Amino acid sequence: MGPGRNQLCPCGSGKKFKHCCLRAEPAAAETPQQTLHRRVRAAIQNLTQELLRFVDKYPGRECFAEAWAQFSPKEGAPFDPKSPHMPVFIPWFFHQWTPAAESTPFTKLVSRAATVSGEYLARRRRNLDPLLVRYLEACNATAFSFHEVVQAEPGRGFLLRDLILERERFVSEISGSQGAQRGDIVFAQVVDIDGLSLLDGFGQVVIEPGDKPAIIELRKAMRKEAQLKDTALLKAWDLELIGLYLDFAERRLNPQLPKLQNTDGEALVLHKLVFGIADAQAAAAAFDAAQLGEDGSIVSDGERRDADDKLLAAEWTWMRMGNAMHKSWDNTTLARLELKDGQLRVEVNSVERAARARSLVERLLGANAEFRVSKPESGESLLERARQSSGPAKRSEHDELMQQPEVREKLREMLLGHYTGWLDTQLPILGNRTPRQVACDTDGREAVEALIAQIERDAQKKTPPLDPGITQMLRRELGLLADPVAREGSGA
């Protein structure tokens, strides 16, 4: 046994071991993979700057504009060195881009079908570290693809599944693996060198499971080119792959407010209609006696009267049976009506319902109702107002309410009904097919499993969290519980 850290050093210096020979002891032995990883990183430490200097001299920085025009989805957009997509563009430009033969001034690159790094190798190979040569050759032999995190080992790397080529490999990556979680999807260029896999290019936007069906659809289209295999297939479709990544990134980096609709699919615009009422008693009697037939029904929500039985206030709900969006719902609320202080206030949530509500009131009340004003408020304005009013006190009230067993059970019942209906709801991400229709083949099951994984991920942010039995029900109904491909691919 060696000396303790605070014992005298056995060398006879009179110093404590920790201040003397302990410092000179060799570090723990590296594994061969760690050694190779360190050597590769050292070899490529200044590679980007070196390749940029090479571009300055040959073929010239003007080629950035031509490459950017191919890379960017925005036609005519000038090259933007501050773009958040530089971590993808620069590796693609160095190792994958070749000029368009019919229009480029860089004819020498075209004649040799050379990439920038390929031309750099051809001109400088004899003066380069052999390890760097092999690395650049490996960069030219690979391409960008979508990779799903199957398993993460923070600080070491992750097991990635190439969603296009459908194969797995462990990728050594110290920083990128720190925050990765199973089911994340990254757009990356993976380089294989001497048995080691590394990330050379890495999109800064992490793609969530809910976007995976779009990747599967692109994969299905790419499969039709049966003559192309492996990396050749990725290279042939590189701009389509990049375009899909940029679509995902645009939505994350510049999110748009969702298109808000009511359950009839009408644009959500809250309206408050106000009528002057000459005889409140007669108006209440008309609403209570109303027989609307196909227009639904008006249901009393209660009233208040004074000691002399004079009507002070009354409320009603205008509703119809069934719900166009949520099949499990018994009815659809069309309007809320409040009669008070000689006025009738009607609240609806769309322009179409506002017009129908006004027509209904005027038909039922006739000359007893005088229309005065309609005050609209857009869904976006409502969201902003809700954000401003949702302080800690409101969240505390919500949390307290959610602790009540009867509330939690009612919420679970509603969510179970919602997701039961979801199984047969046409979804744009599935090409306007339902999850049940799609889950009839391997690709479809992988797509709907990804959507369920997204539901579970989103549910972790809610209070209370979604009952795991609901997603278990979805998987059972779609036949996913016994499908290892879908389950492994989803990160579930």
Coordinates of N, CA and C in Angstrom, one line a residue, residues 220 422-423 430 433-449 451-452 474-480 483 486:
K220 N -39.5 7.4 -46.3 CA -40.3 6.6 -47.2 C -40.1 7.0 -48.6
W422 N -58.8 10.8 -29.8 CA -57.6 11.1 -30.5 C -57.2 9.9 -31.4
L423 N -57.5 8.7 -31.0 CA -57.2 7.5 -31.8 C -57.8 7.6 -33.2
L430 N -49.9 13.3 -39.7 CA -50.0 12.0 -40.2 C -50.6 12.0 -41.6
R433 N -54.5 11.5 -41.7 CA -55.0 10.2 -41.3 C -55.0 10.1 -39.8
T434 N -55.8 9.1 -39.3 CA -55.9 8.9 -37.9 C -54.8 8.0 -37.4
P435 N -54.4 8.1 -36.1 CA -53.4 7.1 -35.5 C -53.8 5.7 -35.8
R436 N -55.1 5.4 -35.7 CA -55.5 4.0 -35.9 C -55.3 3.5 -37.3
Q437 N -55.5 4.4 -38.3 CA -55.3 4.1 -39.7 C -53.8 3.9 -40.0
V438 N -53.0 4.8 -39.4 CA -51.6 4.7 -39.7 C -50.9 3.5 -39.1
A439 N -51.3 3.1 -37.9 CA -50.6 2.0 -37.2 C -50.8 0.6 -37.8
C440 N -50.8 0.5 -39.1 CA -51.0 -0.7 -39.8 C -49.7 -1.3 -40.4
D441 N -48.6 -0.5 -40.3 CA -47.3 -1.1 -40.8 C -46.2 -0.5 -39.9
T442 N -45.0 -1.0 -40.1 CA -43.9 -0.6 -39.2 C -43.6 0.9 -39.2
D443 N -43.6 1.5 -40.3 CA -43.4 3.0 -40.3 C -44.5 3.7 -39.6
G444 N -45.7 3.3 -39.8 CA -46.8 4.0 -39.1 C -46.8 3.8 -37.6
R445 N -46.5 2.6 -37.2 CA -46.4 2.3 -35.7 C -45.3 3.2 -35.1
E446 N -44.2 3.3 -35.8 CA -43.1 4.1 -35.3 C -43.5 5.6 -35.2
A447 N -44.3 6.0 -36.2 CA -44.7 7.4 -36.2 C -45.7 7.7 -35.0
V448 N -46.7 6.8 -34.8 CA -47.6 7.1 -33.7 C -47.0 6.9 -32.3
E449 N -46.0 6.0 -32.3 CA -45.3 5.8 -31.0 C -44.6 7.1 -30.6
L451 N -45.5 10.1 -31.5 CA -46.5 11.1 -31.0 C -46.9 10.8 -29.5
I452 N -47.0 9.5 -29.2 CA -47.4 9.2 -27.8 C -46.2 9.6 -26.9
L474 N -53.4 3.9 -25.1 CA -53.2 4.3 -26.5 C -52.3 3.2 -27.2
R475 N -51.2 2.8 -26.5 CA -50.3 1.8 -27.1 C -51.1 0.5 -27.2
R476 N -51.9 0.1 -26.3 CA -52.6 -1.2 -26.4 C -53.6 -1.1 -27.6
E477 N -54.3 0.0 -27.7 CA -55.3 0.1 -28.8 C -54.6 0.1 -30.2
L478 N -53.4 0.6 -30.3 CA -52.7 0.7 -31.5 C -51.7 -0.5 -31.8
G479 N -51.7 -1.4 -30.9 CA -50.9 -2.6 -31.1 C -49.4 -2.4 -31.0
L480 N -49.0 -1.4 -30.1 CA -47.6 -1.0 -30.0 C -46.9 -1.7 -28.9
D483 N -44.5 -4.3 -30.2 CA -43.8 -3.9 -31.4 C -42.4 -3.3 -30.9
A486 N -41.1 0.0 -32.8 CA -41.7 1.3 -32.5 C -41.3 1.7 -31.1

